[in-house]
Coordinates of C-alpha atoms and ligand atoms in Angstrom, one line a residue:
M57 CA 45.9 10.4 21.0
A58 CA 43.9 9.2 23.9
Q59 CA 46.8 10.0 26.1
Q60 CA 46.6 13.7 25.2
P61 CA 44.4 15.7 27.6
E62 CA 43.6 18.3 25.0
W63 CA 42.4 15.8 22.5
R64 CA 40.3 14.0 25.0
A65 CA 38.7 17.3 26.2
Q66 CA 37.9 18.0 22.5
I67 CA 36.4 14.6 21.7
L68 CA 34.8 13.4 24.9
T69 CA 32.3 16.2 25.2
R70 CA 28.8 15.8 26.6
T71 CA 27.2 16.3 23.2
R72 CA 29.2 13.3 21.9
I73 CA 29.1 10.8 24.7
G74 CA 26.4 12.1 27.0
T75 CA 26.4 12.2 30.8
D76 CA 27.1 9.2 33.1
A77 CA 23.3 9.0 33.8
E78 CA 22.5 9.0 30.1
R79 CA 25.1 6.3 29.4
A80 CA 23.8 4.2 32.2
S81 CA 20.3 4.5 30.8
L82 CA 21.4 3.3 27.4
V83 CA 23.1 0.3 28.9
Q84 CA 19.9 -0.5 30.8
I85 CA 17.9 -0.3 27.6
R86 CA 20.3 -2.6 25.8
D87 CA 20.2 -5.1 28.7
D88 CA 16.4 -5.0 28.7
F89 CA 16.4 -5.9 25.0
L90 CA 18.8 -8.7 25.4
L91 CA 16.7 -10.1 28.2
F92 CA 13.6 -9.8 26.1
Y93 CA 15.3 -11.6 23.2
A94 CA 16.6 -14.4 25.4
G95 CA 13.1 -14.7 27.0
T96 CA 11.5 -15.0 23.6
I97 CA 13.8 -17.8 22.6
G98 CA 13.2 -19.5 25.9
F99 CA 9.4 -19.1 25.4
V100 CA 9.6 -20.9 22.1
F101 CA 11.3 -23.9 23.7
V102 CA 8.8 -23.9 26.6
A103 CA 5.8 -23.7 24.1
R104 CA 7.2 -26.6 22.1
G105 CA 7.5 -28.6 25.3
V106 CA 3.9 -27.9 26.3
R107 CA 2.8 -28.8 22.7
L108 CA 4.7 -32.0 22.9
I109 CA 3.1 -32.9 26.2
N110 CA -0.4 -32.0 24.9
E111 CA 0.1 -34.0 21.8
Q112 CA 1.3 -37.1 23.7
R113 CA -1.7 -36.8 26.0
R114 CA -4.0 -36.8 22.9
G115 CA -2.4 -39.9 21.6
M116 CA -0.3 -40.8 18.5
I117 CA -1.3 -42.5 15.3
N118 CA 0.6 -44.0 12.4
L119 CA 0.5 -42.3 9.0
T120 CA 1.7 -44.6 6.2
Y121 CA 3.0 -43.2 2.9
P122 CA 3.9 -45.5 0.0
D123 CA 7.6 -45.4 1.1
R124 CA 7.5 -44.9 4.9
T125 CA 5.4 -44.8 8.0
I126 CA 5.6 -41.9 10.4
R127 CA 4.2 -41.5 13.9
V128 CA 2.3 -38.3 14.5
P129 CA 0.0 -36.8 17.1
K130 CA -3.8 -37.1 16.6
G131 CA -5.3 -33.8 15.4
L132 CA -2.4 -32.9 13.2
S133 CA -3.4 -32.5 9.5
V134 CA -1.8 -34.9 7.1
L135 CA 0.0 -32.0 5.4
E136 CA 1.3 -30.7 8.8
A137 CA 2.5 -34.2 9.4
S138 CA 4.3 -34.3 6.1
Y139 CA 6.0 -30.9 6.9
R140 CA 7.1 -32.1 10.3
H141 CA 8.7 -35.3 9.0
R142 CA 10.0 -33.6 5.9
V143 CA 8.0 -35.8 3.5
P144 CA 7.8 -33.9 0.2
H145 CA 4.1 -33.1 -0.4
A146 CA 2.6 -30.7 -3.0
N147 CA 0.8 -27.7 -1.4
V148 CA 0.6 -24.8 -3.8
C149 CA -1.7 -22.7 -1.5
G150 CA 0.3 -23.5 1.6
G151 CA -2.4 -25.5 3.3
K152 CA -5.3 -23.0 3.0
G153 CA -7.6 -25.4 1.3
R154 CA -7.7 -23.6 -2.0
C155 CA -5.5 -25.3 -4.6
S156 CA -6.3 -29.1 -4.1
T157 CA -2.7 -30.0 -5.0
C158 CA -2.3 -31.7 -1.6
R159 CA -5.0 -34.3 -2.5
I160 CA -4.4 -37.8 -1.3
R161 CA -6.1 -41.2 -1.7
I162 CA -6.9 -43.1 1.5
M163 CA -6.1 -46.7 1.2
G164 CA -8.1 -49.3 3.1
D165 CA -10.5 -48.6 5.9
R166 CA -11.9 -45.1 6.0
S167 CA -14.4 -45.5 8.8
G168 CA -13.9 -43.2 11.7
L169 CA -12.3 -40.4 9.7
P170 CA -13.9 -37.0 10.1
D171 CA -16.2 -35.9 7.2
P172 CA -14.9 -33.2 4.9
S173 CA -15.5 -29.7 6.1
L174 CA -17.5 -27.3 3.9
R175 CA -14.3 -25.9 2.5
E176 CA -12.8 -29.3 1.7
A177 CA -16.1 -30.5 0.2
F178 CA -16.3 -27.4 -2.0
V179 CA -12.7 -27.9 -3.3
L180 CA -13.3 -31.7 -3.9
E181 CA -16.5 -30.8 -5.8
R182 CA -14.6 -28.4 -8.0
I183 CA -12.0 -30.9 -9.1
G184 CA -14.7 -33.6 -9.7
A185 CA -13.6 -35.9 -6.8
R186 CA -16.5 -35.4 -4.4
A187 CA -18.1 -38.7 -5.3
D188 CA -14.9 -40.6 -4.5
R189 CA -14.9 -40.8 -0.7
A190 CA -11.3 -42.0 -0.7
V191 CA -10.0 -38.8 -2.1
R192 CA -9.3 -36.1 0.6
L193 CA -7.3 -32.9 1.0
A194 CA -4.2 -33.5 3.1
C195 CA -4.2 -30.0 4.5
Q196 CA -7.8 -30.4 5.8
L197 CA -7.9 -34.0 6.9
R198 CA -7.0 -34.5 10.6
P199 CA -7.0 -38.2 11.1
T200 CA -7.7 -39.7 14.5
K201 CA -6.7 -43.2 13.7
D202 CA -4.0 -45.0 11.7
I203 CA -4.3 -44.6 8.0
A204 CA -2.4 -45.3 4.8
I205 CA -2.3 -42.6 2.1
I206 CA -1.0 -42.0 -1.3
P207 CA -0.3 -38.4 -2.4
L208 CA -2.0 -38.0 -5.8
L209 CA 0.2 -35.3 -7.3
P210 CA 4.0 -35.1 -7.5
P211 CA 5.5 -32.8 -4.7
Q212 CA 7.0 -30.5 -7.3
V213 CA 3.6 -29.6 -8.9
G214 CA 3.3 -25.9 -9.2
A215 CA 0.8 -23.1 -9.6
S216 CA 0.7 -23.5 -13.4
F217 CA -0.9 -26.9 -12.8
V218 CA -3.7 -25.4 -10.7
H219 CA -4.4 -22.7 -13.3
S220 CA -4.2 -24.9 -16.3
K221 CA -6.4 -27.7 -15.0
S222 CA -9.6 -26.8 -13.4
R223 CA -10.8 -30.4 -13.4
T224 CA -8.7 -33.4 -12.7
H225 CA -9.2 -37.1 -12.4
P226 CA -7.4 -38.5 -9.5
G227 CA -8.4 -42.1 -10.4
E228 CA -11.8 -43.7 -10.1
E229 CA -13.7 -46.6 -11.4
R230 CA -16.6 -45.6 -13.7
Y231 CA -18.5 -46.6 -16.8
V232 CA -16.9 -45.1 -19.9
V233 CA -17.7 -45.6 -23.6
S234 CA -14.6 -45.5 -25.8
M235 CA -14.8 -45.0 -29.5
F236 CA -12.0 -45.8 -32.0
V237 CA -12.2 -44.2 -35.4
D238 CA -9.9 -45.5 -38.0
M239 CA -9.5 -43.9 -41.4
R240 CA -9.1 -47.0 -43.7
G241 CA -6.7 -47.1 -46.5
S242 CA -4.5 -44.4 -45.1
T243 CA -1.7 -45.2 -47.5
Q244 CA -4.0 -44.5 -50.4
M245 CA -5.2 -41.4 -48.7
A246 CA -1.7 -40.2 -48.2
A247 CA -0.9 -40.8 -51.8
D248 CA -4.0 -39.0 -53.0
Q249 CA -4.0 -36.1 -50.7
L250 CA -1.6 -33.7 -49.0
P251 CA -0.7 -34.4 -45.4
F252 CA -2.4 -31.2 -44.5
D253 CA -5.6 -32.6 -45.9
T254 CA -5.3 -35.6 -43.7
V255 CA -4.8 -33.5 -40.6
F256 CA -7.7 -31.3 -41.6
I257 CA -10.0 -34.2 -42.1
V258 CA -9.1 -35.7 -38.7
N259 CA -9.5 -32.3 -37.0
R260 CA -12.5 -31.1 -38.8
F261 CA -14.7 -34.1 -39.3
L262 CA -13.8 -36.5 -36.5
E263 CA -12.9 -34.3 -33.6
L264 CA -15.7 -31.9 -34.2
A265 CA -18.3 -34.7 -34.2
V266 CA -16.9 -36.1 -31.0
T267 CA -16.9 -32.8 -29.1
Q268 CA -20.3 -31.7 -30.4
A269 CA -21.7 -35.0 -29.2
G270 CA -20.3 -34.4 -25.7
G271 CA -17.2 -36.6 -25.8
K272 CA -13.6 -35.9 -25.3
V273 CA -10.8 -36.8 -27.8
N274 CA -8.4 -38.8 -25.7
Q275 CA -5.7 -39.7 -28.2
Y276 CA -4.9 -39.2 -31.9
L277 CA -3.9 -42.4 -33.5
G278 CA -2.3 -41.7 -36.9
D279 CA -5.3 -41.0 -39.2
G280 CA -7.8 -41.8 -36.5
L281 CA -8.5 -41.1 -32.9
L282 CA -9.7 -42.5 -29.6
A283 CA -12.5 -40.7 -27.9
L284 CA -14.1 -41.1 -24.5
F285 CA -17.7 -40.6 -23.5
G286 CA -19.0 -40.7 -20.0
V287 CA -16.1 -39.0 -18.2
E288 CA -18.6 -36.6 -16.7
T289 CA -21.9 -38.1 -17.5
D290 CA -23.8 -41.3 -16.6
R291 CA -23.6 -44.5 -18.7
R292 CA -26.9 -44.0 -20.6
S293 CA -25.8 -40.5 -21.7
A294 CA -22.3 -41.8 -22.6
C295 CA -23.7 -44.5 -24.9
R296 CA -26.1 -42.1 -26.6
Q297 CA -23.3 -39.5 -27.0
A298 CA -21.0 -42.1 -28.6
L299 CA -23.7 -43.3 -31.0
R300 CA -24.6 -39.7 -31.9
A301 CA -20.9 -38.9 -32.5
A302 CA -20.6 -42.0 -34.8
A303 CA -23.7 -40.9 -36.8
M304 CA -22.3 -37.4 -37.1
I305 CA -18.9 -38.7 -38.3
A306 CA -20.8 -40.8 -40.9
V307 CA -22.7 -37.8 -42.1
N308 CA -19.5 -35.6 -42.2
I309 CA -17.5 -38.2 -44.1
K310 CA -20.4 -38.8 -46.6
H311 CA -20.5 -35.0 -47.2
L312 CA -16.7 -35.0 -47.6
N313 CA -16.8 -37.9 -50.0
R314 CA -19.3 -36.1 -52.2
G315 CA -16.7 -33.3 -52.6
L316 CA -13.9 -35.8 -53.2
A317 CA -16.0 -37.5 -55.9
E318 CA -16.6 -34.2 -57.7
A319 CA -12.8 -33.7 -57.6
E320 CA -12.4 -37.3 -59.0
R321 CA -10.5 -38.4 -55.9
S322 CA -10.9 -41.6 -54.0
P323 CA -13.6 -41.6 -51.3
L324 CA -12.5 -42.0 -47.7
Q325 CA -13.2 -45.3 -46.0
Y326 CA -13.4 -45.5 -42.2
G327 CA -14.2 -47.9 -39.4
I328 CA -15.7 -47.1 -36.0
G329 CA -15.6 -49.3 -33.0
I330 CA -17.5 -48.5 -29.8
N331 CA -17.2 -50.3 -26.5
G332 CA -18.6 -49.5 -23.1
G333 CA -17.6 -50.8 -19.7
E334 CA -16.1 -50.2 -16.3
V335 CA -12.6 -48.7 -16.5
I336 CA -10.2 -47.1 -14.1
L337 CA -10.1 -43.5 -15.2
G338 CA -7.3 -41.2 -14.0
D339 CA -4.7 -38.7 -14.9
V340 CA -1.2 -40.2 -15.5
G341 CA 2.0 -38.3 -16.1
S342 CA 2.9 -35.0 -14.5
G343 CA 2.8 -31.3 -15.4
E344 CA 2.3 -30.5 -19.1
N345 CA 2.5 -34.2 -19.9
T346 CA -0.5 -35.3 -17.9
I347 CA -3.1 -37.2 -19.9
L348 CA -6.4 -38.9 -19.0
N349 CA -6.0 -42.6 -19.1
A350 CA -8.8 -45.1 -19.2
K351 CA -7.6 -48.6 -18.2
S352 CA -10.2 -51.2 -18.8
S353 CA -10.7 -54.3 -16.9
S354 CA -13.9 -55.7 -18.3
L355 CA -15.1 -53.9 -21.4
R356 CA -18.5 -55.0 -22.6
R357 CA -19.6 -54.3 -26.1
C358 CA -22.2 -51.5 -26.3
T359 CA -22.6 -51.5 -30.1
K360 CA -20.4 -51.8 -33.1
Ligands
FES54 S1 -2.4 -27.3 0.1 FE1 -3.8 -26.2 -1.2 S2 -5.7 -27.3 -0.8 FE2 -4.3 -28.3 0.5

């Protein structure tokens, strides 16, 4: 059809393809855009080169993770270093210093590291890790010397973790009082009472006393429980809280036994053990399965 002069006269009109000058102008615009595009790509490479030279002038440091050591320029944040070397690292807020999921523990010598900024100090305070100077936020810490670190949360931790746990325990040594409550004669109790009653007793009379006294129920152990005191208080308060909880449990069970006696049912027997001492306190597990774990090294008897 292009060979036919009539067809060409009909199709190649000025309104359809413009004048020679207009076409030349369009070609010029296209070429300008291509040049700009190529220039932008070239600029990225040049900028990278300049950054590399600057970083090497500033000096390099070693950043040691539990499974590898990487060499990074001074002044880079630990999280940026993880990104750059593709080390998986949790960062729910993307490094804005809001979520605390990038938190790390610095192993060994911490001298010479920059102090936490106001933002970092605020977030560490919020998660209860301000007192432990070895815990830092990877997105805020810009080390200037070789350090060894351990990321404290698994890389896949998500926003649900941040929203579900306002306060976490990254691992610290502190004085904690643990209280074991054991309902004695549980076989007899199970024979005399419905399982629901047993659950009710544990929930109502043991847990309530622990929480009202200021402690935390840490584990349910059959018909009893393990409670911790001092997770957020000093040792004196922790001891007092535990003794108060024990007294409240005694009062509660006495009250309950009066009711059982009226119903001609066997009274409940129980034992309480309280110990206080230095423990390593920290969250273990991940996601929904995280629990606070107190690992004792030298428990001393507080009272019994
Ligand atoms: S990544 Fe969110 S505080 Fe560091």
